[in-house]
Amino acid sequence: MRKKNLVCALLAGAMALSLTACSGNSGAASTTAAAKTEAKTEAAKAEEKTEAAKADAAAAETDWPKSTVTVTLPYNAGGDTDTYCRLMCQKLSDKFGQNFVVVNMTGGSGIVAAKSVMAMKPDGYNLLFNHTGASLVQEATGVADFSYTDNFTNVATIAEDNTYVVVVKKGTEWDSTEKFVEYGKANPGKLRFSNVFGSATHHVGLQMEKSMGIDMNELDVGTGSAERLAAFMGDQVDVLAANYMNVRDYVEKGDFVILGVCAHDRIPGAEDFPTFEEQGYEVITRKNYEVKFPKGADPAIVAKLSAAIKEISEDPEFAETLAKYYAAPYYRDAETMTQEDVAEVAELKEYFAGVELK
């Protein structure tokens, strides 16, 4: 009996030692794995810093720009894209001591300007300035037979404007969101919506129809803000979607009524106007203003311009000026911009799947 107890005790002790050893080895293994992971992370960070340093060094070595840089944008003067582009170009001219000249080239909802820049030499002296509200919708819907991400050399994003609003005239049968939805449901196809097919406007109109359960008569009365506003005021259309800065004066005079803001949040500085989302309708769009070279631009020039744009985006004076138009600085480098734009195009493709482009 004593022998049996002794054997049991010895076995128990051996098992305890074995478990302790295993536990110790497990802890050591975990520590080693964590150390390896941390080492990899640090190595990755070091590699990123090295690549960034190389890019900075290359940018510092290039003597670009040595002459005038032409910046093409796809809209008429006076709208949001033109305003933000000219603000950026003035800052770049001051920084580099060379003129950054803005060229307004309309046509094809921006496609004419884009293709024109695509065909130019990637020598650093021709740029495209546009916004994602149009470009990514065009790419997603196939209105553009090229890619705004793959067929250009992306440089950077400089600003964002999340102030798209939908307005109607004061005194109409549909001059509140409630009346608008009620009228739209009772009169399918009667409300005339100012649409630019393959654009942010198109996206907004489609979201309104889907979330409100209405059907509007979509009319293309022009691409630029000014001509669309003129068509709205001339009673060619009943409903207009536009940046707040383009309709603010008419809203303040009481001529226009804002049905909703097409964003998650109310407009800073114009908080009286509710979003569509808070009224129960999923109508959201945004505009990021981007800078691109023709495909094949020198990485050193790209790095130098991107760094300058980042510097401008951090300039308090630039932010203060943008705030007057209810916009804000928003910097993304080329890599981040490309990744996020590709993801957004994929989302838009899903949304527009099966939608007939009139």
CSV table of C-alpha atoms in Angstrom, one decimal:
chain,number,residue,atom,x,y,z
A,1,MET,CA,0.0,0.0,0.0
A,2,ARG,CA,2.8,2.3,0.9
A,3,LYS,CA,4.6,1.5,-2.3
A,4,LYS,CA,1.5,2.3,-4.3
A,5,ASN,CA,1.1,5.6,-2.5
A,6,LEU,CA,4.8,6.4,-3.1
A,7,VAL,CA,4.5,5.6,-6.8
A,8,CYS,CA,1.4,7.8,-7.1
A,9,ALA,CA,3.2,10.7,-5.4
A,10,LEU,CA,6.2,10.3,-7.7
A,11,LEU,CA,3.9,10.3,-10.8
A,12,ALA,CA,2.1,13.4,-9.6
A,13,GLY,CA,5.3,15.2,-9.0
A,14,ALA,CA,6.6,14.3,-12.4
A,15,MET,CA,3.4,15.5,-14.0
A,16,ALA,CA,3.6,18.8,-12.1
A,17,LEU,CA,7.1,19.3,-13.3
A,18,SER,CA,6.1,18.5,-16.9
A,19,LEU,CA,3.2,21.0,-16.8
A,20,THR,CA,5.4,23.7,-15.3
A,21,ALA,CA,8.0,23.1,-18.0
A,22,CYS,CA,5.3,23.3,-20.7
A,23,SER,CA,3.8,26.4,-19.3
A,24,GLY,CA,7.2,28.0,-19.1
A,25,ASN,CA,8.0,27.0,-22.7
A,26,SER,CA,4.6,28.4,-23.8
A,27,GLY,CA,5.3,31.8,-22.1
A,28,ALA,CA,8.7,31.9,-23.7
A,29,ALA,CA,7.3,31.1,-27.1
A,30,SER,CA,4.7,33.8,-26.7
A,31,THR,CA,7.4,36.3,-25.7
A,32,THR,CA,9.5,35.3,-28.6
A,33,ALA,CA,6.6,35.6,-31.1
A,34,ALA,CA,5.7,39.0,-29.7
A,35,ALA,CA,9.3,40.1,-30.0
A,36,LYS,CA,9.5,39.0,-33.6
A,37,THR,CA,6.2,40.8,-34.4
A,38,GLU,CA,7.5,44.0,-32.8
A,39,ALA,CA,10.8,43.6,-34.7
A,40,LYS,CA,8.9,43.3,-37.9
A,41,THR,CA,6.8,46.3,-37.1
A,42,GLU,CA,9.8,48.4,-36.3
A,43,ALA,CA,11.5,47.1,-39.5
A,44,ALA,CA,8.5,48.1,-41.5
A,45,LYS,CA,8.5,51.6,-39.9
A,46,ALA,CA,12.2,51.9,-40.6
A,47,GLU,CA,11.6,51.0,-44.2
A,48,GLU,CA,8.8,53.5,-44.5
A,49,LYS,CA,11.0,56.2,-43.1
A,50,THR,CA,13.8,55.2,-45.5
A,51,GLU,CA,11.4,55.4,-48.5
A,52,ALA,CA,10.1,58.7,-47.3
A,53,ALA,CA,13.6,60.1,-46.8
A,54,LYS,CA,14.5,58.9,-50.4
A,55,ALA,CA,11.4,60.6,-51.8
A,56,ASP,CA,12.2,63.8,-49.9
A,57,ALA,CA,15.8,63.7,-51.1
A,58,ALA,CA,14.7,63.2,-54.7
A,59,ALA,CA,12.1,66.0,-54.5
A,60,ALA,CA,14.8,68.3,-53.1
A,61,GLU,CA,17.1,67.5,-56.0
A,62,THR,CA,14.7,68.2,-58.8
A,63,ASP,CA,14.7,71.8,-60.1
A,64,TRP,CA,11.0,71.6,-61.1
A,65,PRO,CA,9.2,73.9,-61.8
A,66,LYS,CA,11.4,75.9,-64.2
A,67,SER,CA,8.5,77.5,-66.1
A,68,THR,CA,4.7,78.0,-66.1
A,69,VAL,CA,2.6,75.0,-65.0
A,70,THR,CA,-0.9,74.7,-66.6
A,71,VAL,CA,-3.7,73.5,-64.3
A,72,THR,CA,-6.8,72.3,-66.2
A,73,LEU,CA,-10.1,72.0,-64.6
A,74,PRO,CA,-13.4,70.7,-66.1
A,75,TYR,CA,-15.8,73.5,-65.2
A,76,ASN,CA,-16.4,77.2,-65.8
A,77,ALA,CA,-15.0,79.9,-63.6
A,78,GLY,CA,-16.9,80.9,-60.4
A,79,GLY,CA,-17.9,77.5,-59.1
A,80,ASP,CA,-16.6,75.5,-56.2
A,81,THR,CA,-13.9,73.6,-58.2
A,82,ASP,CA,-12.7,76.7,-59.9
A,83,THR,CA,-12.5,78.6,-56.6
A,84,TYR,CA,-10.5,76.0,-54.7
A,85,CYS,CA,-8.2,75.4,-57.6
A,86,ARG,CA,-7.4,79.1,-57.9
A,87,LEU,CA,-6.7,79.3,-54.1
A,88,MET,CA,-4.2,76.4,-54.4
A,89,CYS,CA,-2.6,77.8,-57.6
A,90,GLN,CA,-1.9,81.2,-56.0
A,91,LYS,CA,-0.2,79.5,-53.0
A,92,LEU,CA,1.9,77.3,-55.4
A,93,SER,CA,2.9,80.3,-57.5
A,94,ASP,CA,4.0,82.1,-54.3
A,95,LYS,CA,6.0,79.1,-53.1
A,96,PHE,CA,7.8,78.1,-56.3
A,97,GLY,CA,8.1,81.5,-58.0
A,98,GLN,CA,6.5,80.2,-61.2
A,99,ASN,CA,3.0,80.8,-62.5
A,100,PHE,CA,0.4,78.1,-62.0
A,101,VAL,CA,-2.2,79.1,-64.6
A,102,VAL,CA,-5.8,77.8,-64.5
A,103,VAL,CA,-7.5,76.8,-67.7
A,104,ASN,CA,-11.2,76.2,-67.6
A,105,MET,CA,-12.1,73.4,-70.1
A,106,THR,CA,-15.8,72.3,-70.1
A,107,GLY,CA,-17.5,69.5,-71.9
A,108,GLY,CA,-18.6,65.9,-71.3
A,109,SER,CA,-19.2,66.5,-67.6
A,110,GLY,CA,-15.4,66.8,-67.1
A,111,ILE,CA,-14.3,64.0,-69.5
A,112,VAL,CA,-13.1,66.4,-72.2
A,113,ALA,CA,-10.7,68.1,-69.7
A,114,ALA,CA,-9.6,64.7,-68.3
A,115,LYS,CA,-8.8,63.2,-71.7
A,116,SER,CA,-7.0,66.4,-72.8
A,117,VAL,CA,-4.6,66.2,-69.8
A,118,MET,CA,-4.2,62.4,-70.3
A,119,ALA,CA,-2.9,63.0,-73.8
A,120,MET,CA,-0.3,65.6,-72.6
A,121,LYS,CA,3.4,64.9,-71.8
A,122,PRO,CA,4.0,63.8,-68.2
A,123,ASP,CA,6.7,66.4,-67.9
A,124,GLY,CA,5.3,68.1,-64.8
A,125,TYR,CA,3.9,71.1,-66.5
A,126,ASN,CA,0.3,69.9,-67.0
A,127,LEU,CA,-2.1,69.1,-64.2
A,128,LEU,CA,-5.7,68.1,-63.8
A,129,PHE,CA,-7.7,69.5,-60.9
A,130,ASN,CA,-11.0,67.8,-60.4
A,131,HIS,CA,-13.3,66.4,-57.6
A,132,THR,CA,-14.3,62.9,-56.8
A,133,GLY,CA,-18.0,63.7,-56.8
A,134,ALA,CA,-17.9,63.6,-60.6
A,135,SER,CA,-14.8,61.6,-61.5
A,136,LEU,CA,-15.5,58.5,-59.4
A,137,VAL,CA,-19.2,58.3,-60.4
A,138,GLN,CA,-18.1,58.6,-64.0
A,139,GLU,CA,-15.7,55.7,-63.6
A,140,ALA,CA,-18.1,53.6,-61.7
A,141,THR,CA,-21.0,54.0,-64.2
A,142,GLY,CA,-18.8,53.7,-67.3
A,143,VAL,CA,-19.6,57.2,-68.5
A,144,ALA,CA,-15.8,57.6,-68.6
A,145,ASP,CA,-14.1,54.9,-70.7
A,146,PHE,CA,-10.9,55.3,-68.6
A,147,SER,CA,-9.9,55.2,-65.0
A,148,TYR,CA,-9.2,58.4,-63.0
A,149,THR,CA,-6.9,56.4,-60.7
A,150,ASP,CA,-5.1,54.1,-63.2
A,151,ASN,CA,-4.7,56.4,-66.1
A,152,PHE,CA,-3.2,59.3,-64.3
A,153,THR,CA,-0.3,59.8,-61.9
A,154,ASN,CA,-2.1,60.8,-58.6
A,155,VAL,CA,-0.4,63.6,-56.6
A,156,ALA,CA,-2.6,64.5,-53.6
A,157,THR,CA,-5.9,65.7,-52.3
A,158,ILE,CA,-6.1,69.3,-51.0
A,159,ALA,CA,-9.6,70.0,-49.9
A,160,GLU,CA,-13.0,68.5,-49.1
A,161,ASP,CA,-16.5,70.0,-49.5
A,162,ASN,CA,-19.4,68.1,-47.8
A,163,THR,CA,-21.9,70.9,-48.4
A,164,TYR,CA,-24.1,69.5,-51.2
A,165,VAL,CA,-27.7,70.6,-50.6
A,166,VAL,CA,-30.9,70.1,-52.5
A,167,VAL,CA,-33.0,73.3,-53.0
A,168,VAL,CA,-36.4,74.2,-54.4
A,169,LYS,CA,-38.1,77.6,-54.8
A,170,LYS,CA,-40.0,79.2,-51.9
A,171,GLY,CA,-43.8,79.2,-52.5
A,172,THR,CA,-44.0,76.0,-54.6
A,173,GLU,CA,-46.3,73.1,-53.7
A,174,TRP,CA,-43.2,71.2,-52.6
A,175,ASP,CA,-41.2,73.7,-50.5
A,176,SER,CA,-40.6,71.5,-47.5
A,177,THR,CA,-39.2,68.0,-47.4
A,178,GLU,CA,-42.5,66.6,-46.2
A,179,LYS,CA,-44.5,68.3,-49.0
A,180,PHE,CA,-41.8,67.3,-51.5
A,181,VAL,CA,-42.0,63.6,-50.7
A,182,GLU,CA,-45.8,63.7,-50.6
A,183,TYR,CA,-46.0,65.5,-54.0
A,184,GLY,CA,-43.3,63.3,-55.6
A,185,LYS,CA,-45.2,60.1,-54.6
A,186,ALA,CA,-48.5,61.5,-55.8
A,187,ASN,CA,-47.0,62.8,-59.1
A,188,PRO,CA,-44.4,60.4,-60.4
A,189,GLY,CA,-42.2,61.9,-63.1
A,190,LYS,CA,-43.5,65.4,-62.6
A,191,LEU,CA,-40.7,66.9,-60.5
A,192,ARG,CA,-38.0,68.1,-62.8
A,193,PHE,CA,-34.5,67.4,-61.3
A,194,SER,CA,-31.4,69.1,-62.7
A,195,ASN,CA,-29.1,66.2,-63.4
A,196,VAL,CA,-25.6,65.9,-64.7
A,197,PHE,CA,-25.4,62.2,-65.7
A,198,GLY,CA,-22.4,60.4,-64.2
A,199,SER,CA,-21.8,62.9,-61.5
A,200,ALA,CA,-22.4,63.7,-57.8
A,201,THR,CA,-25.7,65.2,-58.9
A,202,HIS,CA,-26.7,61.9,-60.5
A,203,HIS,CA,-25.8,60.0,-57.3
A,204,VAL,CA,-27.8,62.4,-55.2
A,205,GLY,CA,-30.9,62.2,-57.5
A,206,LEU,CA,-30.8,58.4,-57.5
A,207,GLN,CA,-30.5,58.3,-53.7
A,208,MET,CA,-33.4,60.6,-53.3
A,209,GLU,CA,-35.6,58.4,-55.6
A,210,LYS,CA,-34.6,55.2,-53.8
A,211,SER,CA,-34.9,56.5,-50.2
A,212,MET,CA,-38.0,58.7,-50.7
A,213,GLY,CA,-39.9,56.3,-52.9
A,214,ILE,CA,-40.4,58.8,-55.7
A,215,ASP,CA,-39.6,59.1,-59.4
A,216,MET,CA,-38.3,62.3,-60.8
A,217,ASN,CA,-37.9,63.6,-64.4
A,218,GLU,CA,-34.1,64.0,-64.7
A,219,LEU,CA,-33.1,66.7,-67.1
A,220,ASP,CA,-29.5,67.7,-68.2
A,221,VAL,CA,-29.6,71.5,-68.4
A,222,GLY,CA,-25.8,72.0,-68.1
A,223,THR,CA,-22.7,70.9,-66.4
A,224,GLY,CA,-21.4,74.0,-64.6
A,225,SER,CA,-22.8,75.4,-61.4
A,226,ALA,CA,-23.7,78.8,-63.1
A,227,GLU,CA,-25.6,77.3,-66.0
A,228,ARG,CA,-27.5,74.9,-63.8
A,229,LEU,CA,-28.4,77.7,-61.4
A,230,ALA,CA,-29.6,79.8,-64.4
A,231,ALA,CA,-31.8,76.9,-65.6
A,232,PHE,CA,-33.3,76.5,-62.1
A,233,MET,CA,-34.1,80.2,-61.8
A,234,GLY,CA,-35.5,80.2,-65.3
A,235,ASP,CA,-38.0,77.4,-64.3
A,236,GLN,CA,-36.5,74.8,-66.6
A,237,VAL,CA,-36.2,72.5,-63.6
A,238,ASP,CA,-37.8,72.3,-60.2
A,239,VAL,CA,-35.1,70.8,-58.1
A,240,LEU,CA,-31.4,71.7,-57.9
A,241,ALA,CA,-28.5,70.0,-56.1
A,242,ALA,CA,-25.5,72.2,-55.6
A,243,ASN,CA,-22.7,73.2,-53.2
A,244,TYR,CA,-24.1,75.5,-50.5
A,245,MET,CA,-21.7,78.3,-51.5
A,246,ASN,CA,-23.4,78.4,-54.9
A,247,VAL,CA,-26.9,79.0,-53.5
A,248,ARG,CA,-26.3,80.6,-50.2
A,249,ASP,CA,-27.3,84.2,-51.2
A,250,TYR,CA,-30.6,83.0,-52.6
A,251,VAL,CA,-31.2,80.9,-49.5
A,252,GLU,CA,-30.5,83.9,-47.2
A,253,LYS,CA,-32.8,86.1,-49.2
A,254,GLY,CA,-35.6,83.6,-48.8
A,255,ASP,CA,-35.9,82.7,-52.5
A,256,PHE,CA,-34.7,79.1,-52.1
A,257,VAL,CA,-35.6,76.5,-49.5
A,258,ILE,CA,-33.0,73.8,-48.6
A,259,LEU,CA,-34.7,70.4,-48.3
A,260,GLY,CA,-31.7,68.8,-46.9
A,261,VAL,CA,-27.9,68.6,-46.6
A,262,CYS,CA,-26.3,65.6,-48.4
A,263,ALA,CA,-23.9,64.7,-45.6
A,264,HIS,CA,-23.7,63.0,-42.3
A,265,ASP,CA,-23.3,66.2,-40.4
A,266,ARG,CA,-24.8,69.7,-40.7
A,267,ILE,CA,-22.7,72.4,-42.4
A,268,PRO,CA,-20.3,74.2,-40.0
A,269,GLY,CA,-21.4,77.9,-40.1
A,270,ALA,CA,-24.8,77.0,-41.5
A,271,GLU,CA,-26.1,74.6,-38.9
A,272,ASP,CA,-29.8,75.7,-39.3
A,273,PHE,CA,-30.2,73.3,-42.2
A,274,PRO,CA,-30.9,69.6,-41.3
A,275,THR,CA,-29.3,66.8,-43.2
A,276,PHE,CA,-31.4,64.3,-45.2
A,277,GLU,CA,-30.1,61.6,-43.0
A,278,GLU,CA,-31.6,63.1,-39.8
A,279,GLN,CA,-34.9,63.4,-41.7
A,280,GLY,CA,-34.8,59.7,-42.4
A,281,TYR,CA,-33.5,59.7,-46.0
A,282,GLU,CA,-30.1,58.2,-47.1
A,283,VAL,CA,-28.8,60.9,-49.4
A,284,ILE,CA,-25.1,61.4,-48.9
A,285,THR,CA,-22.3,62.5,-51.2
A,286,ARG,CA,-19.0,64.3,-50.8
A,287,LYS,CA,-16.4,66.0,-52.9
A,288,ASN,CA,-12.7,65.6,-52.5
A,289,TYR,CA,-10.6,67.9,-54.7
A,290,GLU,CA,-7.6,66.2,-56.2
A,291,VAL,CA,-4.5,66.9,-58.2
A,292,LYS,CA,-3.2,64.6,-61.0
A,293,PHE,CA,-0.4,64.5,-63.6
A,294,PRO,CA,-0.6,62.6,-66.9
A,295,LYS,CA,0.4,59.0,-66.4
A,296,GLY,CA,4.2,58.5,-66.1
A,297,ALA,CA,5.2,61.7,-64.2
A,298,ASP,CA,8.6,61.8,-62.5
A,299,PRO,CA,8.2,60.5,-58.9
A,300,ALA,CA,10.5,63.3,-57.7
A,301,ILE,CA,8.2,66.0,-59.1
A,302,VAL,CA,5.2,64.2,-57.7
A,303,ALA,CA,6.8,64.1,-54.2
A,304,LYS,CA,7.8,67.7,-54.4
A,305,LEU,CA,4.3,68.9,-55.4
A,306,SER,CA,2.6,66.6,-52.9
A,307,ALA,CA,4.8,68.0,-50.1
A,308,ALA,CA,3.9,71.6,-51.2
A,309,ILE,CA,0.1,70.7,-51.2
A,310,LYS,CA,0.5,69.2,-47.7
A,311,GLU,CA,2.1,72.4,-46.6
A,312,ILE,CA,-0.7,74.5,-48.1
A,313,SER,CA,-3.3,72.3,-46.4
A,314,GLU,CA,-1.7,73.0,-43.1
A,315,ASP,CA,-1.6,76.8,-43.7
A,316,PRO,CA,-4.1,78.6,-41.3
A,317,GLU,CA,-4.7,81.3,-43.9
A,318,PHE,CA,-5.7,78.6,-46.5
A,319,ALA,CA,-8.1,77.0,-44.0
A,320,GLU,CA,-9.6,80.4,-43.1
A,321,THR,CA,-10.2,81.2,-46.8
A,322,LEU,CA,-11.8,77.8,-47.4
A,323,ALA,CA,-14.0,78.2,-44.4
A,324,LYS,CA,-15.6,81.2,-46.1
A,325,TYR,CA,-16.9,78.8,-48.7
A,326,TYR,CA,-17.8,76.2,-46.1
A,327,ALA,CA,-15.1,73.9,-47.2
A,328,ALA,CA,-12.0,72.6,-45.3
A,329,PRO,CA,-8.4,71.5,-46.1
A,330,TYR,CA,-8.1,67.8,-46.5
A,331,TYR,CA,-4.7,66.3,-47.5
A,332,ARG,CA,-4.2,62.8,-48.8
A,333,ASP,CA,-0.9,61.6,-50.3
A,334,ALA,CA,-1.0,59.8,-53.7
A,335,GLU,CA,-1.0,56.2,-52.2
A,336,THR,CA,-3.8,56.9,-49.7
A,337,MET,CA,-5.8,58.8,-52.3
A,338,THR,CA,-5.5,55.9,-54.8
A,339,GLN,CA,-6.5,53.2,-52.3
A,340,GLU,CA,-9.5,55.1,-51.0
A,341,ASP,CA,-10.7,56.2,-54.5
A,342,VAL,CA,-10.5,52.6,-55.8
A,343,ALA,CA,-12.6,51.4,-52.8
A,344,GLU,CA,-15.1,54.2,-53.4
A,345,VAL,CA,-15.5,53.3,-57.1
A,346,ALA,CA,-16.2,49.7,-56.0
A,347,GLU,CA,-18.9,50.9,-53.7
A,348,LEU,CA,-20.5,53.1,-56.3
A,349,LYS,CA,-20.5,50.3,-58.9
A,350,GLU,CA,-22.6,48.3,-56.5
A,351,TYR,CA,-25.0,51.2,-56.0
A,352,PHE,CA,-25.4,51.9,-59.7
A,353,ALA,CA,-25.7,48.3,-60.7
A,354,GLY,CA,-28.7,47.9,-62.9
A,355,VAL,CA,-29.4,51.6,-63.1
A,356,GLU,CA,-30.1,52.8,-66.7
A,357,LEU,CA,-28.1,55.8,-67.7
A,358,LYS,CA,-30.4,58.1,-69.7
